[in-house]
CSV table of C-alpha atoms in Angstrom, one decimal:
chain,number,residue,atom,x,y,z
A,3,MET,CA,-56.5,86.8,65.6
A,4,ALA,CA,-57.8,84.4,63.0
A,5,LYS,CA,-56.8,80.8,63.4
A,6,LYS,CA,-55.3,79.1,60.4
A,7,SER,CA,-56.4,75.6,59.9
A,8,MET,CA,-53.7,73.1,59.0
A,9,LYS,CA,-54.6,70.4,56.5
A,10,SER,CA,-52.6,67.2,56.6
A,11,LYS,CA,-51.7,65.9,53.2
A,12,LYS,CA,-51.4,62.2,52.8
A,13,GLU,CA,-49.5,61.0,49.7
A,14,PRO,CA,-51.7,58.5,47.9
A,15,LEU,CA,-50.2,55.1,47.1
A,16,LEU,CA,-51.5,54.7,43.5
A,17,SER,CA,-51.3,58.1,42.1
A,18,LEU,CA,-50.0,61.6,42.8
A,19,ASP,CA,-52.3,64.6,43.2
A,20,ILE,CA,-52.5,65.8,39.6
A,21,GLU,CA,-52.7,69.4,38.8
A,22,GLU,CA,-55.8,70.7,37.1
A,23,GLY,CA,-55.5,70.1,33.3
A,24,ASN,CA,-53.7,66.8,33.6
A,25,VAL,CA,-56.7,64.7,34.0
A,26,GLY,CA,-60.1,64.6,32.4
A,27,ASN,CA,-63.3,66.1,33.6
A,28,LYS,CA,-64.5,64.2,36.7
A,29,SER,CA,-68.2,65.0,36.1
A,30,LYS,CA,-69.5,62.3,33.9
A,31,SER,CA,-72.8,61.4,32.2
A,32,LYS,CA,-74.3,58.0,32.4
A,33,ALA,CA,-72.7,57.2,29.1
A,34,GLY,CA,-69.4,58.4,30.4
A,35,ARG,CA,-69.6,56.3,33.5
A,36,CYS,CA,-70.5,53.2,31.4
A,37,ALA,CA,-67.5,53.9,29.1
A,38,SER,CA,-65.2,54.3,32.1
A,39,MET,CA,-66.4,51.0,33.6
A,40,LEU,CA,-65.9,49.3,30.3
A,41,LEU,CA,-62.4,50.6,30.0
A,42,LEU,CA,-61.5,49.5,33.5
A,43,MET,CA,-62.9,46.0,32.7
A,44,MET,CA,-60.7,45.5,29.6
A,45,PRO,CA,-57.3,45.0,31.4
A,46,ILE,CA,-58.9,42.5,33.8
A,47,LEU,CA,-60.6,40.7,30.9
A,48,GLY,CA,-57.5,40.5,28.9
A,49,CYS,CA,-55.4,39.3,31.8
A,50,SER,CA,-57.9,36.8,33.1
A,51,MET,CA,-58.5,35.2,29.6
A,52,ILE,CA,-54.8,34.7,29.0
A,53,LEU,CA,-54.2,33.4,32.5
A,54,GLY,CA,-57.3,31.2,32.2
A,55,THR,CA,-55.9,29.7,29.0
A,56,LEU,CA,-52.7,28.8,30.8
A,57,TYR,CA,-54.7,27.3,33.7
A,58,LEU,CA,-56.9,25.2,31.4
A,59,LEU,CA,-53.8,23.8,29.6
A,60,VAL,CA,-52.2,22.8,32.9
A,61,TYR,CA,-55.3,21.6,34.8
A,62,ASN,CA,-57.3,19.9,32.1
A,63,MET,CA,-54.3,18.1,30.6
A,64,ASN,CA,-52.7,17.4,34.0
A,65,ILE,CA,-49.3,18.5,32.8
A,66,SER,CA,-46.3,20.2,34.4
A,67,ILE,CA,-44.9,23.4,33.1
A,68,HIS,CA,-41.5,22.0,33.5
A,69,ASP,CA,-42.1,19.2,31.0
A,70,MET,CA,-44.1,20.8,28.1
A,71,THR,CA,-44.1,24.1,26.2
A,72,ILE,CA,-47.2,26.1,25.7
A,73,SER,CA,-47.1,25.3,22.0
A,74,SER,CA,-47.1,21.6,22.6
A,75,ALA,CA,-49.9,21.9,25.1
A,76,LEU,CA,-52.0,24.0,22.7
A,77,ALA,CA,-51.5,21.4,20.0
A,78,ASP,CA,-52.7,18.5,22.2
A,79,TYR,CA,-55.6,20.3,23.9
A,80,GLU,CA,-59.2,19.2,23.1
A,81,PRO,CA,-61.6,20.7,22.3
A,82,THR,CA,-59.7,23.2,20.4
A,83,TRP,CA,-62.5,25.7,20.2
A,84,GLU,CA,-62.6,26.1,23.9
A,85,ILE,CA,-59.0,27.2,24.3
A,86,LEU,CA,-59.2,29.4,21.1
A,87,THR,CA,-62.3,31.2,22.4
A,88,LEU,CA,-60.5,32.1,25.6
A,89,LEU,CA,-57.3,33.1,23.9
A,90,CYS,CA,-59.0,35.2,21.1
A,91,THR,CA,-61.1,37.0,23.7
A,92,GLY,CA,-58.1,37.8,25.7
A,93,ALA,CA,-56.2,39.0,22.7
A,94,PHE,CA,-59.0,41.2,21.6
A,95,ALA,CA,-59.2,42.8,25.0
A,96,CYS,CA,-55.4,43.4,24.9
A,97,PHE,CA,-55.9,45.1,21.5
A,98,ILE,CA,-58.4,47.5,23.1
A,99,VAL,CA,-56.2,48.1,26.1
A,100,THR,CA,-53.1,48.8,24.0
A,101,ILE,CA,-55.0,51.3,21.8
A,102,SER,CA,-56.6,53.0,24.8
A,103,ARG,CA,-53.2,53.3,26.6
A,104,SER,CA,-51.7,54.8,23.4
A,105,VAL,CA,-54.5,57.4,23.3
A,106,GLN,CA,-54.1,58.1,27.0
A,107,ILE,CA,-50.4,58.8,26.6
A,108,GLY,CA,-51.1,61.1,23.6
A,109,VAL,CA,-53.7,63.0,25.6
A,110,TYR,CA,-51.4,63.5,28.5
A,111,HIS,CA,-48.6,65.1,26.5
A,112,LYS,CA,-51.1,67.2,24.5
A,113,ARG,CA,-52.5,68.7,27.7
A,114,ASN,CA,-49.1,69.4,29.0
A,115,ASN,CA,-47.5,70.6,25.7
A,116,SER,CA,-44.8,68.0,26.3
A,117,ALA,CA,-45.2,65.9,23.1
A,118,PHE,CA,-42.5,66.0,20.4
A,119,ARG,CA,-42.4,64.1,17.1
A,120,GLY,CA,-40.1,61.4,18.4
A,121,LEU,CA,-42.3,60.7,21.4
A,122,ARG,CA,-45.4,60.5,19.3
A,123,LEU,CA,-43.7,58.1,16.9
A,124,LEU,CA,-42.5,55.9,19.7
A,125,ASN,CA,-46.0,55.8,21.2
A,126,LEU,CA,-47.4,54.7,17.8
A,127,MET,CA,-44.7,52.1,17.3
A,128,ALA,CA,-45.2,50.7,20.7
A,129,ALA,CA,-49.0,50.3,20.2
A,130,ILE,CA,-48.5,48.6,16.8
A,131,ALA,CA,-45.9,46.3,18.3
A,132,ASN,CA,-48.2,45.0,21.1
A,133,ILE,CA,-51.1,44.6,18.7
A,134,PHE,CA,-49.1,42.5,16.4
A,135,ALA,CA,-47.7,40.6,19.4
A,136,TYR,CA,-51.1,39.4,20.5
A,137,ALA,CA,-52.0,38.7,16.9
A,138,GLY,CA,-49.0,36.5,16.8
A,139,PHE,CA,-50.3,34.7,20.0
A,140,VAL,CA,-53.5,33.9,18.1
A,141,ILE,CA,-51.6,32.7,15.1
A,142,LEU,CA,-49.5,30.3,17.1
A,143,ALA,CA,-52.6,28.9,18.8
A,144,ILE,CA,-54.5,28.4,15.5
A,145,TYR,CA,-51.7,26.6,13.8
A,146,PRO,CA,-50.4,23.7,15.9
A,147,VAL,CA,-46.6,23.2,16.3
A,148,ASP,CA,-46.9,19.7,15.0
A,149,GLY,CA,-49.3,20.5,12.1
A,150,PRO,CA,-48.7,20.9,8.4
A,151,ASN,CA,-48.4,24.7,8.8
A,152,GLU,CA,-45.7,24.7,11.5
A,153,ASP,CA,-44.0,27.7,9.9
A,154,TYR,CA,-47.0,29.8,10.7
A,155,HIS,CA,-46.9,28.7,14.3
A,156,LEU,CA,-43.2,29.6,14.6
A,157,PHE,CA,-43.8,32.9,12.9
A,158,GLY,CA,-46.6,33.7,15.4
A,159,ALA,CA,-44.4,32.6,18.3
A,160,TYR,CA,-41.5,34.9,17.2
A,161,MET,CA,-44.1,37.8,16.7
A,162,TYR,CA,-45.5,37.3,20.2
A,163,PHE,CA,-42.3,37.0,22.3
A,164,GLY,CA,-40.3,39.4,20.3
A,165,LEU,CA,-42.8,42.3,19.9
A,166,ASN,CA,-44.2,41.8,23.4
A,167,GLY,CA,-40.8,42.4,24.8
A,168,VAL,CA,-40.3,45.4,22.6
A,169,TYR,CA,-43.6,46.9,23.8
A,170,GLY,CA,-42.7,46.3,27.4
A,171,ILE,CA,-39.4,48.2,27.0
A,172,MET,CA,-41.0,51.0,25.1
A,173,HIS,CA,-43.8,51.4,27.6
A,174,ILE,CA,-41.4,51.7,30.4
A,175,TYR,CA,-39.8,54.8,28.7
A,176,LEU,CA,-43.2,56.2,27.9
A,177,LEU,CA,-44.5,55.7,31.5
A,178,TRP,CA,-41.5,57.5,33.1
A,179,LYS,CA,-42.2,60.5,30.8
A,180,GLN,CA,-45.5,60.9,32.6
A,181,ARG,CA,-45.5,62.7,36.0
A,182,GLN,CA,-49.1,61.8,37.1
A,183,TYR,CA,-48.2,58.4,38.5
A,184,SER,CA,-46.6,57.7,41.8
A,185,MET,CA,-43.3,56.0,42.3
A,186,PRO,CA,-44.8,52.7,43.5
A,187,VAL,CA,-46.9,52.5,40.4
A,188,LYS,CA,-44.0,53.2,38.1
A,189,ILE,CA,-41.8,50.6,39.8
A,190,ILE,CA,-44.5,48.0,39.5
A,191,MET,CA,-45.1,48.8,35.8
A,192,THR,CA,-41.4,48.6,35.2
A,193,ILE,CA,-40.6,45.3,37.1
A,194,VAL,CA,-43.5,43.3,35.6
A,195,PRO,CA,-42.6,43.8,31.9
A,196,LEU,CA,-38.9,43.4,32.6
A,197,ALA,CA,-39.7,40.1,34.3
A,198,SER,CA,-41.5,38.9,31.2
A,199,VAL,CA,-38.6,39.9,29.0
A,200,ILE,CA,-36.1,38.2,31.2
A,201,CYS,CA,-38.1,35.0,31.3
A,202,SER,CA,-38.3,35.0,27.5
A,203,ILE,CA,-34.6,35.4,27.2
A,204,ILE,CA,-33.9,32.6,29.7
A,205,PHE,CA,-36.3,30.3,27.8
A,206,ALA,CA,-34.6,31.1,24.5
A,207,ILE,CA,-31.2,30.2,26.1
A,208,LEU,CA,-32.2,27.1,28.1
A,209,ARG,CA,-34.8,25.7,25.6
A,210,GLU,CA,-35.7,22.1,26.8
A,211,ASP,CA,-34.3,22.8,30.3
A,212,GLY,CA,-36.3,25.9,30.8
A,213,TYR,CA,-39.9,25.3,29.6
A,214,GLN,CA,-41.3,26.8,32.8
A,215,TYR,CA,-39.8,30.2,31.8
A,216,GLU,CA,-42.0,30.3,28.7
A,217,TRP,CA,-45.1,29.9,30.9
A,218,PHE,CA,-43.7,32.6,33.3
A,219,ALA,CA,-43.1,35.0,30.4
A,220,VAL,CA,-46.7,34.7,29.1
A,221,ALA,CA,-48.2,34.9,32.6
A,222,THR,CA,-46.2,38.0,33.5
A,223,ALA,CA,-47.1,39.6,30.2
A,224,ALA,CA,-50.8,39.0,30.9
A,225,ILE,CA,-50.4,40.4,34.5
A,226,PHE,CA,-48.7,43.5,32.9
A,227,VAL,CA,-51.9,44.1,30.8
A,228,GLY,CA,-54.0,43.7,34.0
A,229,CYS,CA,-52.0,46.3,35.8
A,230,PHE,CA,-53.2,48.9,33.2
A,231,ILE,CA,-56.3,49.2,35.3
A,232,ILE,CA,-54.3,51.4,37.7
A,233,LEU,CA,-53.3,53.7,34.9
A,234,PHE,CA,-56.8,54.0,33.5
A,235,LYS,CA,-58.3,54.6,36.9
A,236,THR,CA,-56.0,57.6,37.5
A,237,ASP,CA,-56.7,59.2,34.1
A,238,PRO,CA,-59.7,57.6,32.2
A,239,VAL,CA,-59.7,60.1,29.2
A,240,ASP,CA,-63.2,58.8,28.5
A,241,ASP,CA,-64.1,61.7,26.1
A,242,GLU,CA,-61.0,61.3,24.0
A,243,LEU,CA,-61.4,57.5,23.8
A,244,ARG,CA,-65.0,57.9,22.8
A,245,GLN,CA,-64.0,60.3,20.0
A,246,PHE,CA,-61.2,57.9,18.9
A,247,PHE,CA,-63.3,54.7,18.7
A,248,CYS,CA,-66.3,56.5,17.2
A,249,CYS,CA,-64.0,58.2,14.6
A,250,ASN,CA,-65.3,61.6,15.8
A,251,ARG,CA,-62.2,63.7,15.5
A,252,LYS,CA,-62.6,67.4,16.4
C-alpha cells in the first residue's frame, strides 16, 4: 500500500499563495531583475526622502513640531536648495510609485477578467490625484508661506492634503478588490492612509493647537508610500511596467 505524504501548509504573513495567472513570470532576465530591484527601491526612496525632509527641518532648526507648521519651517530653512533637493527627489519617487501601482492594479484585473469601466476609471483618477498631491507638496515648498506668492503656497498645501487623502481612500477600495494580498497586509495598508487622513482633519480643526498633527499627517503619508514595497514584492509586473514606461504597447 503506497504511503501518502502529507504536506503541511503554512499561511504566509505578507501574501497569500496566488494561483497561476495572477502573478508575473518568476523567471527573469538580468534586465528584469534590475527593473524589479529599481521598482522595489522607489517606495523606500520616496518614503525616506520625505521623512528625511521632516527630520532636517526639526533637527537642523532645533524646533518642536508642537510650535511650528511645516510651511513655516520650510520658509525659514537655510539653505533652501538642500531641503528642495530632498523634497523633489521624494516627490519624483512618489510619482513613479503611484504610476507603477496603478499599472499593477490594472494588470491584476486584466489577468482575472475582473475589471469594469468604473474600476478602471477609479484607478486612473486615484493615480492622478496622488501625482497632483505630491506636485502640490513641491509647490508649497518652492513658494514660502511668508513670501510674495503666498497664494501659490496655499494652493499647493490644499492640493497636497486634499488629494493625498482622496488617494488614500480610493486606494483602500482598490486594494480590497484584489485577492492576492493577505489580511495583515490589507489591514496595514488600510490603517496607515486612514491615520494620515484623520491627522489632516484634526489639524484642520485645531489649527494653532494642533501643529503636530500636520507633521503626523505628512509622515504617515510617506510611510504609506514606503509600504508599497510589500505590494510590489508580491506582484512585480516587471514586463508590463517596462512596456508602459518605454511606451511599448502591444
